[in-house]
XYZ file of C-alpha atoms in Angstrom:
767
model
C -32.641 23.736 -5.726
C -34.415 20.078 -5.565
C -37.833 20.163 -4.012
C -38.455 19.578 -0.461
C -41.164 18.658 0.899
C -43.267 20.257 3.953
C -45.536 19.011 6.781
C -48.564 19.207 5.996
C -51.223 20.920 7.946
C -54.501 18.811 8.694
C -57.874 20.780 7.322
C -56.302 24.045 6.108
C -58.752 26.874 6.178
C -56.978 28.857 3.859
C -55.283 26.089 1.508
C -54.237 28.695 -1.589
C -52.412 30.412 0.631
C -50.546 27.287 2.934
C -49.811 26.543 -1.177
C -48.184 29.460 -1.844
C -46.224 29.442 1.493
C -45.141 25.493 0.671
C -43.949 26.465 -3.146
C -41.800 29.801 -1.943
C -40.029 27.491 0.809
C -39.468 24.772 -1.442
C -37.652 27.201 -4.317
C -35.607 28.459 -1.479
C -37.805 31.789 -1.252
C -37.485 31.614 2.684
C -37.569 35.917 2.513
C -41.713 35.236 0.711
C -42.056 32.026 2.348
C -42.252 34.023 5.872
C -44.305 36.172 4.973
C -47.107 33.846 3.725
C -46.628 31.787 6.939
C -46.990 34.667 9.039
C -50.251 35.138 7.536
C -51.700 31.551 8.040
C -50.190 31.704 11.889
C -52.172 34.813 12.144
C -55.173 33.425 10.283
C -54.577 29.585 12.452
C -52.989 30.614 15.694
C -53.793 27.634 16.903
C -51.995 25.456 14.137
C -48.519 25.264 15.970
C -46.807 23.583 12.466
C -47.274 27.281 10.893
C -45.401 28.474 13.647
C -42.507 26.386 13.297
C -42.308 26.870 9.683
C -41.998 30.461 10.034
C -39.328 30.340 12.719
C -37.512 28.333 10.278
C -38.127 30.252 7.029
C -37.008 33.604 9.368
C -34.022 31.347 10.166
C -32.819 30.492 6.546
C -33.748 33.889 5.617
C -30.545 34.723 7.959
C -33.041 36.908 10.738
C -32.382 33.882 13.162
C -33.470 36.377 16.525
C -36.913 36.618 14.907
C -36.394 32.493 14.508
C -36.066 32.124 18.209
C -39.033 34.672 19.078
C -41.409 32.524 16.369
C -40.729 28.821 17.799
C -40.512 30.402 21.810
C -44.282 32.154 21.204
C -46.423 28.694 21.140
C -44.385 27.110 24.156
C -44.463 30.695 25.764
C -48.461 29.853 25.784
C -49.030 26.348 26.881
C -48.832 24.616 30.030
C -45.901 23.700 31.902
C -46.834 19.348 30.875
C -47.398 20.443 27.383
C -43.715 21.778 26.539
C -41.762 18.730 26.279
C -44.228 17.475 23.719
C -44.408 20.387 21.853
C -40.104 20.678 21.673
C -39.903 17.521 20.840
C -42.277 18.075 17.934
C -40.264 20.968 16.691
C -37.133 18.925 16.654
C -38.623 16.347 15.094
C -39.499 18.733 11.767
C -36.077 20.398 12.088
C -34.151 17.257 11.975
C -36.589 16.050 9.134
C -35.722 19.355 6.956
C -32.175 19.396 7.857
C -32.154 15.553 6.968
C -33.615 17.084 3.497
C -31.104 19.439 3.040
C -28.673 16.833 3.872
C -29.849 14.425 0.823
C -29.628 17.196 -1.628
C -25.999 17.649 0.132
C -26.933 21.829 0.905
C -24.716 21.203 4.079
C -24.686 24.650 5.073
C -28.728 25.128 5.376
C -28.524 21.601 7.178
C -25.686 23.005 9.344
C -27.611 26.331 10.477
C -30.530 24.087 11.262
C -28.705 21.516 13.373
C -26.854 24.051 15.174
C -30.333 25.315 16.540
C -31.116 22.521 17.271
C -28.462 21.844 19.720
C -29.446 25.581 21.291
C -32.930 23.745 21.610
C -31.291 20.028 22.810
C -28.227 20.491 23.919
C -27.451 17.015 24.744
C -28.952 15.365 21.937
C -25.573 13.721 20.708
C -27.045 11.819 17.531
C -27.465 15.996 16.444
C -24.232 16.567 17.655
C -22.484 13.359 15.772
C -24.422 15.008 12.582
C -22.843 18.376 13.226
C -19.691 16.797 13.409
C -19.748 15.221 10.272
C -21.267 18.831 8.563
C -18.355 20.364 9.625
C -15.895 18.282 8.049
C -18.476 18.897 4.512
C -18.050 22.625 5.280
C -13.910 22.057 6.679
C -14.607 23.443 9.906
C -13.666 20.965 12.066
C -11.058 21.454 14.541
C -10.427 21.011 18.158
C -11.963 24.588 18.542
C -15.045 23.147 16.755
C -15.656 19.795 18.648
C -15.199 21.232 21.917
C -17.428 23.844 21.338
C -20.171 20.839 21.071
C -19.214 19.577 24.105
C -19.430 16.186 22.834
C -16.693 14.586 23.959
C -17.756 15.243 27.559
C -21.253 14.096 27.218
C -19.700 10.687 25.666
C -17.336 10.486 28.849
C -20.191 11.536 30.966
C -23.344 9.234 29.809
C -22.517 5.998 30.242
C -25.820 4.655 28.567
C -27.090 5.953 25.644
C -29.012 5.056 23.007
C -26.583 5.295 19.923
C -26.244 3.137 16.929
C -23.132 1.282 17.297
C -22.341 1.475 13.654
C -23.327 4.838 12.877
C -20.760 5.409 15.880
C -17.984 3.850 14.161
C -18.833 5.642 11.433
C -18.485 9.107 12.516
C -15.541 7.851 14.428
C -13.734 7.301 11.072
C -14.797 10.418 9.111
C -13.399 12.501 12.295
C -10.445 11.074 12.447
C -10.083 10.508 9.405
C -10.508 14.828 8.377
C -9.113 15.577 12.168
C -5.968 13.796 13.354
C -3.235 14.108 15.239
C -6.041 17.334 16.990
C -6.241 16.573 20.653
C -10.198 16.521 20.394
C -10.446 14.214 17.769
C -8.584 11.614 19.559
C -10.350 12.723 22.418
C -13.719 11.930 20.296
C -12.310 8.639 19.545
C -11.613 7.265 22.413
C -14.799 8.492 24.404
C -17.218 7.599 21.465
C -15.501 3.562 21.576
C -16.948 3.649 25.486
C -20.628 2.878 23.672
C -19.377 0.663 21.537
C -19.714 -3.214 23.016
C -19.850 -5.569 19.373
C -16.353 -7.001 18.836
C -17.913 -7.288 15.109
C -19.086 -3.836 14.276
C -15.769 -2.832 15.624
C -13.661 -5.251 12.962
C -16.114 -4.883 10.723
C -16.209 -1.132 10.185
C -12.699 0.545 12.229
C -10.806 -2.493 11.608
C -11.530 -2.462 7.867
C -11.337 0.668 7.135
C -7.739 0.887 8.832
C -6.842 -1.893 6.425
C -8.046 0.156 3.639
C -6.479 3.192 5.072
C -2.945 1.337 5.045
C -2.594 1.120 1.469
C -2.427 4.979 1.341
C 1.266 4.163 1.864
C 1.903 8.139 3.642
C 3.429 8.530 6.925
C 0.574 10.513 8.326
C -2.113 7.617 7.073
C 0.701 4.995 8.612
C 0.252 7.012 12.034
C -3.568 6.704 11.589
C -3.764 2.856 10.969
C -1.832 2.608 14.427
C -3.902 4.884 16.214
C -7.502 3.250 14.617
C -5.545 -0.913 15.743
C -5.219 0.392 18.836
C -8.989 1.293 19.200
C -9.568 -1.691 17.885
C -6.982 -3.369 20.396
C -9.178 -3.896 23.937
C -11.961 -5.851 21.435
C -10.141 -8.844 20.756
C -6.437 -8.827 22.151
C -5.412 -11.455 20.210
C -7.824 -10.843 17.529
C -4.909 -11.713 14.269
C -5.946 -9.222 11.781
C -5.831 -6.452 14.375
C -2.427 -7.663 15.509
C -1.279 -8.082 12.086
C -1.959 -4.424 10.974
C -0.537 -3.116 14.201
C 2.839 -4.745 13.362
C 3.181 -3.569 9.906
C 1.730 0.234 10.968
C 4.688 0.219 13.561
C 7.382 -1.111 11.407
C 6.468 1.514 8.506
C 6.618 4.322 11.113
C 9.743 2.610 11.867
C 8.859 1.908 15.862
C 10.401 -1.412 15.405
C 9.993 -2.521 19.029
C 6.155 -2.539 19.523
C 5.882 -3.812 15.565
C 8.157 -6.803 16.916
C 6.237 -6.817 20.074
C 2.609 -7.183 18.206
C 4.340 -9.591 15.767
C 4.933 -12.350 18.900
C 1.338 -11.438 19.652
C 0.370 -12.401 16.544
C 2.615 -15.788 16.848
C 1.288 -16.383 19.816
C -2.427 -16.380 19.096
C -2.062 -18.468 15.753
C -3.521 -21.722 16.152
C -3.626 -23.535 12.654
C -0.692 -24.652 10.793
C -1.030 -21.869 7.954
C -1.264 -19.405 10.891
C 1.810 -20.273 12.167
C 3.650 -20.221 9.346
C 2.319 -16.940 8.892
C 2.842 -15.578 11.838
C 6.427 -17.028 12.412
C 6.929 -15.127 8.592
C 5.522 -11.881 10.170
C 7.634 -11.959 13.187
C 10.998 -13.280 11.221
C 10.388 -10.038 8.677
C 9.481 -7.504 11.556
C 12.802 -8.395 13.239
C 15.001 -8.631 10.382
C 13.535 -5.607 9.133
C 14.530 -3.924 12.300
C 17.914 -5.322 11.942
C 18.734 -7.825 15.041
C 17.575 -10.740 16.442
C 19.282 -13.064 13.565
C 19.660 -16.015 15.522
C 16.016 -16.297 16.616
C 15.098 -15.747 12.872
C 16.645 -18.232 12.147
C 14.840 -20.660 14.374
C 11.475 -19.016 12.959
C 12.402 -20.147 9.935
C 13.547 -23.421 10.587
C 10.558 -23.963 13.060
C 8.287 -23.010 9.841
C 9.670 -25.461 7.241
C 8.822 -28.063 9.634
C 4.569 -26.663 9.818
C 4.872 -26.648 5.995
C 6.008 -29.960 6.157
C 3.348 -31.036 8.262
C 0.729 -28.407 6.389
C 1.383 -30.412 2.750
C 1.032 -33.918 4.250
C -2.590 -32.904 5.603
C -6.100 -33.424 3.399
C -6.109 -30.308 1.299
C -10.014 -30.128 0.069
C -11.330 -27.985 2.333
C -8.219 -25.395 3.346
C -8.663 -22.225 2.691
C -5.314 -20.706 2.528
C -4.734 -17.134 1.753
C -2.209 -15.352 -0.285
C -0.346 -14.206 2.935
C 0.957 -17.535 3.260
C 2.941 -16.990 0.046
C 3.578 -13.715 0.656
C 4.951 -13.058 4.193
C 5.065 -16.726 5.162
C 7.889 -17.788 3.911
C 10.130 -15.578 2.256
C 12.087 -14.059 5.127
C 13.996 -17.298 4.955
C 16.078 -15.598 1.410
C 17.440 -13.209 3.577
C 18.558 -15.836 6.038
C 20.557 -18.283 3.631
C 21.443 -19.301 0.071
C 19.842 -22.402 -0.203
C 17.334 -22.543 -3.433
C 17.521 -26.179 -3.789
C 15.844 -26.626 -1.027
C 13.946 -23.533 -0.669
C 12.464 -23.305 -3.518
C 10.071 -26.583 -4.325
C 8.871 -25.755 -0.871
C 7.550 -22.549 -1.921
C 6.013 -24.293 -4.989
C 4.203 -26.410 -2.509
C 3.022 -23.197 -1.075
C 2.378 -21.606 -4.056
C 0.163 -24.415 -5.512
C -1.308 -25.009 -1.956
C -2.828 -21.610 -1.964
C -3.633 -21.132 -5.480
C -6.341 -24.803 -5.148
C -7.420 -23.028 -2.444
C -8.215 -19.820 -3.780
C -9.510 -21.794 -7.309
C -11.875 -24.219 -4.739
C -13.427 -20.559 -3.527
C -14.602 -19.470 -6.875
C -15.247 -22.374 -9.041
C -18.321 -20.734 -10.211
C -16.281 -18.121 -11.295
C -13.709 -19.949 -13.220
C -16.601 -22.145 -14.581
C -18.958 -19.173 -16.088
C -18.623 -18.753 -20.265
C -17.101 -15.333 -19.732
C -13.798 -16.790 -18.062
C -14.054 -19.867 -19.989
C -14.881 -18.004 -23.210
C -11.539 -16.134 -22.457
C -9.138 -19.430 -23.020
C -11.031 -20.777 -26.160
C -8.934 -21.405 -29.397
C -11.109 -18.749 -31.719
C -10.910 -16.575 -29.008
C -6.722 -17.034 -28.651
C -6.507 -16.901 -32.681
C -8.712 -13.586 -32.861
C -6.538 -11.748 -30.605
C -3.603 -12.198 -32.699
C -5.182 -11.667 -36.163
C -7.969 -9.334 -35.518
C -6.384 -6.067 -32.673
C -3.082 -5.500 -30.933
C -1.919 -7.730 -28.661
C -2.793 -6.546 -25.567
C 0.085 -6.476 -22.585
C -0.943 -5.423 -18.878
C 0.863 -5.116 -16.081
C -0.132 -5.709 -12.215
C 1.686 -4.184 -9.280
C 1.063 -2.890 -6.140
C 4.046 -0.846 -6.270
C 3.950 1.273 -9.564
C 5.556 4.242 -7.007
C 8.168 5.833 -6.063
C 9.448 2.447 -5.119
C 12.532 0.427 -6.792
C 10.098 -1.575 -8.460
C 8.595 2.059 -9.880
C 12.054 3.342 -10.336
C 12.872 -0.024 -12.781
C 9.881 -0.770 -14.189
C 9.061 2.734 -15.598
C 11.088 2.585 -18.561
C 9.890 -0.646 -20.256
C 6.822 1.157 -20.200
C 7.988 4.542 -21.467
C 9.529 2.326 -25.059
C 7.039 -0.136 -25.778
C 5.703 -0.177 -29.191
C 2.318 1.102 -28.879
C 1.539 0.501 -32.688
C 2.050 -2.736 -32.042
C 0.676 -3.688 -28.795
C -1.832 -1.896 -26.452
C -0.368 -1.926 -23.174
C -2.464 -1.852 -19.823
C -1.707 -1.179 -16.513
C -3.536 -2.318 -12.969
C -2.721 -0.460 -9.096
C -3.621 -3.049 -7.021
C -3.945 -1.318 -3.616
C -4.330 1.719 -5.035
C -6.308 4.982 -3.168
C -4.562 7.479 -5.068
C -2.278 7.761 -7.798
C 0.806 10.390 -7.303
C 2.305 12.634 -10.025
C 5.231 9.768 -10.746
C 2.198 7.228 -10.693
C 0.160 9.325 -13.395
C 3.920 10.287 -15.577
C 5.348 6.973 -16.124
C 2.461 4.876 -15.930
C -0.706 5.858 -16.530
C 0.195 8.294 -19.731
C 2.627 4.956 -20.721
C -0.483 3.144 -21.253
C -1.947 2.935 -24.680
C -5.086 5.608 -24.962
C -8.130 3.873 -25.278
C -11.153 5.870 -26.666
C -14.068 3.773 -24.230
C -11.878 4.734 -21.091
C -13.018 7.654 -18.649
C -9.244 9.167 -18.516
C -8.282 7.838 -22.127
C -5.457 5.248 -20.625
C -5.513 1.639 -20.581
C -4.762 2.265 -16.559
C -7.202 0.764 -13.655
C -7.112 1.832 -10.319
C -7.986 -0.579 -7.587
C -8.707 -0.012 -3.891
C -10.755 -2.521 -2.423
C -8.435 -5.397 -2.343
C -10.472 -7.853 -3.742
C -8.415 -10.213 -6.072
C -11.250 -11.686 -8.026
C -13.184 -8.505 -9.133
C -9.365 -7.400 -10.165
C -9.287 -10.859 -12.097
C -12.836 -10.449 -13.697
C -12.147 -7.129 -14.596
C -8.973 -8.143 -16.541
C -10.497 -11.451 -18.319
C -13.986 -10.357 -18.866
C -13.773 -6.630 -19.489
C -9.900 -5.540 -20.677
C -9.725 -9.577 -22.288
C -5.794 -9.256 -21.479
C -3.764 -11.911 -23.337
C -0.483 -11.772 -21.596
C -0.034 -10.396 -17.931
C 3.015 -9.630 -15.931
C 3.465 -9.742 -12.678
C 6.305 -6.782 -10.757
C 4.785 -7.589 -7.308
C 5.721 -11.592 -7.365
C 5.447 -12.234 -2.996
C 5.521 -8.830 -2.276
C 1.478 -8.919 -2.583
C -1.285 -10.858 -1.130
C -3.892 -9.211 -3.616
C -1.463 -9.359 -7.057
C -0.898 -12.885 -6.039
C -3.742 -13.888 -5.523
C -5.396 -12.151 -8.960
C -2.267 -14.375 -10.250
C -3.620 -17.444 -8.530
C -6.708 -16.929 -11.104
C -5.457 -16.503 -14.002
C -7.178 -14.037 -15.665
C -4.988 -13.860 -18.950
C -3.736 -17.073 -21.464
C 0.145 -15.827 -20.579
C 1.117 -14.930 -17.020
C 4.897 -13.818 -16.551
C 6.698 -12.497 -13.166
C 8.865 -9.719 -13.568
C 11.027 -8.059 -10.785
C 9.245 -8.370 -7.272
C 11.428 -10.526 -4.826
C 11.797 -13.571 -6.899
C 8.924 -15.974 -8.133
C 6.162 -16.867 -6.014
C 6.211 -20.170 -7.217
C 2.475 -19.567 -8.117
C 1.743 -22.609 -10.787
C -0.765 -20.673 -13.124
C 2.735 -18.348 -14.163
C 3.820 -19.815 -16.788
C 7.352 -17.744 -17.314
C 9.672 -16.024 -14.942
C 12.056 -13.416 -17.042
C 15.499 -13.766 -16.041
C 19.369 -13.413 -17.970
C 22.196 -15.428 -18.646
C 23.617 -14.534 -14.976
C 20.600 -13.613 -12.378
C 19.725 -17.402 -12.219
C 22.379 -20.249 -12.808
C 21.854 -23.091 -15.396
C 20.456 -25.229 -12.921
C 17.761 -23.052 -11.221
C 14.844 -24.820 -13.693
C 15.438 -27.824 -11.261
C 14.048 -25.875 -8.909
C 11.935 -23.134 -10.440
C 7.915 -23.993 -11.071
C 7.552 -21.408 -13.471
C 9.664 -21.654 -17.155
C 12.490 -19.371 -16.987
C 12.762 -17.396 -19.792
C 16.439 -16.071 -20.326
C 16.125 -12.970 -22.094
C 19.862 -12.101 -24.521
C 21.747 -9.802 -22.317
C 20.028 -8.253 -19.359
C 16.958 -8.897 -17.449
C 16.378 -5.313 -16.378
C 17.737 -2.102 -18.138
C 17.214 1.741 -17.889
C 18.099 5.014 -18.927
C 19.556 5.993 -15.821
C 18.363 7.560 -12.510
C 17.927 11.261 -11.398
C 20.624 12.432 -9.135
C 20.026 15.074 -6.309
C 22.604 17.081 -4.937
C 25.083 15.659 -2.224
C 24.634 16.160 1.498
C 27.642 14.036 3.016
C 30.828 15.718 3.250
C 34.134 13.873 4.837
C 35.002 16.844 7.474
C 31.625 16.868 8.524
C 31.820 12.978 9.378
C 35.066 13.357 10.762
C 37.227 11.723 8.003
C 40.419 12.676 6.594
C 40.668 13.688 2.676
C 42.976 10.450 2.405
C 41.115 8.128 3.722
C 39.481 5.406 2.282
C 35.666 5.020 2.583
C 33.430 2.016 2.353
C 29.963 2.181 2.309
C 27.035 -0.487 2.277
C 23.399 1.243 2.447
C 21.333 -1.456 2.675
C 18.342 -2.646 4.674
C 18.020 -4.033 7.936
C 17.036 -7.348 6.427
C 19.850 -7.875 4.551
C 22.249 -7.294 7.294
C 23.030 -11.143 8.193
C 25.681 -10.815 10.110
C 28.120 -13.194 8.755
C 28.359 -10.431 5.939
C 28.796 -7.803 8.439
C 31.698 -9.717 9.743
C 33.102 -9.775 6.105
C 32.869 -6.209 6.015
C 34.260 -5.341 9.130
C 37.546 -7.716 8.338
C 37.857 -5.783 4.938
C 37.823 -2.181 6.871
C 40.755 -4.025 9.634
C 43.306 -4.541 6.783
C 42.647 -1.725 4.944
C 44.593 1.562 7.185
C 42.764 4.529 7.215
C 39.243 3.890 6.447
C 35.874 3.831 7.564
C 32.460 1.902 7.195
C 29.376 4.137 6.668
C 26.512 2.136 7.256
C 22.891 3.794 6.536
C 19.722 2.127 5.597
C 16.310 1.726 7.150
C 16.815 -0.143 10.367
C 16.168 0.604 14.388
C 19.358 2.851 14.822
C 20.033 1.737 18.304
C 20.105 -2.392 17.684
C 21.805 -1.853 13.906
C 24.688 0.266 15.895
C 24.691 -2.350 18.809
C 25.307 -5.335 15.792
C 27.361 -3.764 14.421
C 29.202 -2.433 17.332
C 29.372 -6.430 18.760
C 30.943 -7.648 15.750
C 33.694 -4.897 15.661
C 34.670 -5.707 18.435
C 34.720 -9.587 18.017
C 36.882 -8.438 14.934
C 39.225 -6.110 16.903
C 38.009 -2.897 14.541
C 37.745 0.157 16.406
C 34.188 1.724 16.723
C 35.774 5.316 16.230
C 35.853 3.916 12.632
C 32.240 3.257 11.931
C 29.796 6.019 10.961
C 25.957 5.232 11.253
C 24.171 8.150 8.847
C 20.392 8.471 8.598
C 18.270 7.885 5.801
C 18.363 10.799 2.813
C 15.613 12.807 2.643
C 14.651 11.527 -0.911
C 16.201 9.114 -3.341
C 17.793 11.877 -5.423
C 19.623 12.831 -2.542
C 20.685 9.062 -1.786
C 21.745 8.718 -4.881
C 24.150 11.743 -4.876
C 25.528 10.756 -1.726
C 27.090 7.541 -3.153
C 29.658 9.319 -4.426
C 31.151 9.825 -1.241
C 32.314 6.043 -1.169
C 35.315 4.822 -2.760
C 33.526 1.246 -2.505
C 30.214 0.205 -1.911
C 30.819 -3.306 0.278
C 27.028 -5.420 -0.735
C 25.461 -7.561 1.366
C 25.140 -11.724 0.909
C 22.989 -13.676 0.838
C 20.375 -10.933 -0.518
C 22.495 -8.551 -2.384
C 21.235 -5.092 -3.527
C 19.361 -4.296 -6.430
C 17.968 -0.698 -7.422
C 21.012 0.262 -4.679
C 23.294 -1.728 -6.900
C 22.180 -0.089 -10.190
C 22.374 3.613 -8.628
C 25.855 2.722 -7.175
C 26.805 1.615 -10.510
C 25.519 4.951 -12.328
C 26.986 7.201 -10.312
C 30.334 5.234 -10.953
C 31.603 3.259 -7.198
C 32.975 -0.019 -7.487
C 31.169 -2.690 -5.611
C 32.496 -5.993 -4.163
C 29.585 -8.386 -3.875
C 29.383 -12.270 -3.200
C 27.524 -14.709 -5.625
C 25.329 -17.053 -4.797
C 23.290 -19.555 -6.113
C 19.773 -18.299 -5.583
C 18.063 -14.928 -7.365
C 18.870 -12.601 -4.662
C 22.468 -13.527 -4.673
C 22.718 -12.997 -7.835
C 21.070 -9.262 -8.670
C 24.698 -7.808 -7.829
C 26.536 -10.072 -10.028
C 24.377 -9.576 -13.125
C 24.288 -6.429 -13.337
C 28.062 -5.430 -12.928
C 28.646 -8.167 -15.663
C 26.015 -6.699 -17.831
C 28.145 -2.923 -17.473
C 31.060 -4.700 -18.130
C 32.727 -4.732 -14.718
C 34.457 -8.036 -13.273
C 36.217 -6.742 -10.690
C 34.615 -6.673 -7.182
C 32.776 -10.554 -8.114
C 33.992 -12.720 -5.352
C 32.257 -16.529 -5.357
C 33.952 -16.928 -1.647
C 33.973 -15.631 1.835
C 37.472 -15.086 0.961
C 37.311 -13.212 -2.339
C 34.956 -10.715 -1.123
C 37.550 -9.876 1.818
C 40.441 -9.586 -0.987
C 38.792 -7.676 -3.190
C 37.844 -5.609 -0.496
C 41.082 -5.038 0.346
C 42.600 -5.012 -2.821
C 39.900 -1.643 -3.904
C 40.350 -0.251 -0.766
C 44.472 -0.305 -1.097
C 44.315 0.476 -5.107
C 42.966 4.027 -5.790
C 43.795 3.438 -10.334
C 42.492 0.768 -9.746
C 39.275 2.005 -8.474
C 39.751 5.216 -11.025
C 39.445 2.389 -13.883
C 36.723 0.957 -12.634
C 34.947 4.311 -12.178
C 36.049 5.100 -15.588
C 34.536 2.071 -17.031
C 31.666 2.603 -15.609
C 30.892 6.238 -16.921
C 31.843 4.806 -20.264
C 29.443 2.267 -20.130
C 26.677 4.182 -20.017
C 26.750 4.700 -23.786
C 27.645 0.909 -24.548
C 25.909 -1.140 -21.738
C 22.946 -3.134 -21.687
C 22.109 -1.936 -18.621
C 21.449 1.043 -19.554
C 19.688 0.788 -23.056
C 15.950 0.793 -22.055
C 14.918 1.086 -25.624
C 16.790 -1.958 -27.007
C 15.463 -3.795 -24.062
C 12.198 -3.382 -24.633
C 12.222 -4.455 -28.464
C 13.505 -7.814 -26.401
C 11.325 -8.250 -23.982
C 7.944 -7.419 -26.699
C 10.340 -10.532 -28.355
C 9.844 -12.434 -25.587
C 6.352 -12.156 -25.309
C 5.483 -12.508 -28.956
C 7.368 -15.695 -28.855
C 5.718 -16.963 -26.014
C 2.241 -16.034 -27.717
C 3.497 -17.896 -30.526
C 4.210 -21.323 -28.583
C 0.895 -20.500 -26.464
C -0.828 -20.828 -30.032
C 1.294 -23.922 -31.342
C 0.806 -25.889 -28.040
C -3.099 -25.504 -27.859
C -3.014 -24.814 -24.284
C -6.001 -22.694 -24.263
C -7.074 -24.360 -20.692
C -6.030 -24.053 -17.147
C -1.897 -24.899 -16.172
């Protein structure tokens, strides 16, 4: 046991005995220490400190009754006016000993001492806060434990308490994290907040904690985030970070109306142009996610275009723009219109402004020798000749998420004999088994890493720190961004260019950040004219920009009879989230349904169920489609069940102007025909590219009329559906879409070419 210091008794008569008592106590021999302190107390009865230490030794040796009797003895022999001072001395000694035990993580001993402090001074709130924390360390904290401390009542009934606000807020975080949603944990937090008056402390501690917690990405954690956000709200009803967090949390919890309400408040509070752009993006994306208010969303986007043009005209030297403007402020427009010739140049300008702003704020980092040295000719050449090329993937979504499900196969087949493969997990509080299996263990094994793998987890949201690690510690040669427009911090890292070559793949289209050199595509997913409006160089892989070995498929839970659908009926399915439910496409789907007798449409996906049904029902009535031909399904329990349930469909009807991507791949894997409309933007060409690479042309439409015609034809022609299904099943053995190993070789060849081109052009500075 670690040594503990004890209060010294001045002018000790028997110093040797005192020293022995102190040594026995420090060594944890409390019974022996009690005997020695008892002798000292008998020899010097006027020295109260010996009675205090004797009682403490009794307590720690398990003799609690003796401890209490010992402490009471000096108090019984003094005048009434001295009792308060002696009691304060006793409490001070006990607190000092408890703190020493806490310093060496001896939680049980500290808890025992503080319980007796509570017996002596039950209204000592600071001691009760310690007991709450110790209850967490000892896993004792529950409703009964908190209620027994009576701390909630004390906080509620005491209008003025001399408490350190930061300490109190830290206790709130610890108790709520451990005890939520227990009633007493919630009650404690609400009562404690009555004693916090400083908004800055609330935002610095509670709100910051909530933002960090948000990235756990579990339902329980998001519920906690919403609770914390509500606690912060009274300290600044128009505080933008609070409103943004609450909107995001309630959206994750599928409480869409509350999410939209907070997004509206955030928009109302926005003053600067960049804040208005971000606020419009937040509100627009929240309404899209819920699946309604499309006209209002379109109006917001037109307003944002005007704001952007004003922003571009303003001086930019000292303006601080956050990556949020890229990732949230603009992308919702791609769900509204297929107009890349106008939207992409705007996106590129936004990306350039944010990059310049971020770099101006960290000039010292970028001009420092370690950072600059990475881009010198000798270092670049050495990377090619003296060691393996270092390739890294950075993302938040290397999880059970569309990005994770699709990207994992490339990581699996990378050639570790030729390349060192690194993965960087941004805003990652914990690593799931899925992430460990497919990404951590797919990273190269490096002996200098603590876990043996070239995989790093970052949970502090610090783009600068991540960039420094990539550049100076790991010295990555090619950095591939999998998040694109879906992560603020990944955008920030890419803007700082920590690697000589930077690439975007997957995500949600390219970000327009100038520091990104290449955007991986194929001959189909972007038209030939796309290079005219992309700032990134489009690097077209020879066949497909994406390949997987397949999907895990579970047991189906949908049956026709349980849905009230005849066995001979034609089932259409549309399985996309709310932001892809553009009303114009819904009309096309309903017109298909109207023209195919004995057909039904299953609607499934993340959205506000009431809002989504209202949209479909309204349009169905306008198109003359009976509402009893629509079935609205809840989301499946997991991805494996979702894929199995795709098999109930005869035909899947895709969305526009934002197609399915992962859902299209899953549908093709299950052998179900698809109807899709091809547009000009990346988001409107995914299904076309995947179907083409799977060897399927049936169902690919260039116009609304063709979309309806294909939907009708596939619904009426069962033989054609069977032929397509057979071709899709056969494609598993022949299509580049299902050959991840070959795809990995093609991607690696592209990386090699990028690297060689980089050397030839002597591009060793910033772009």
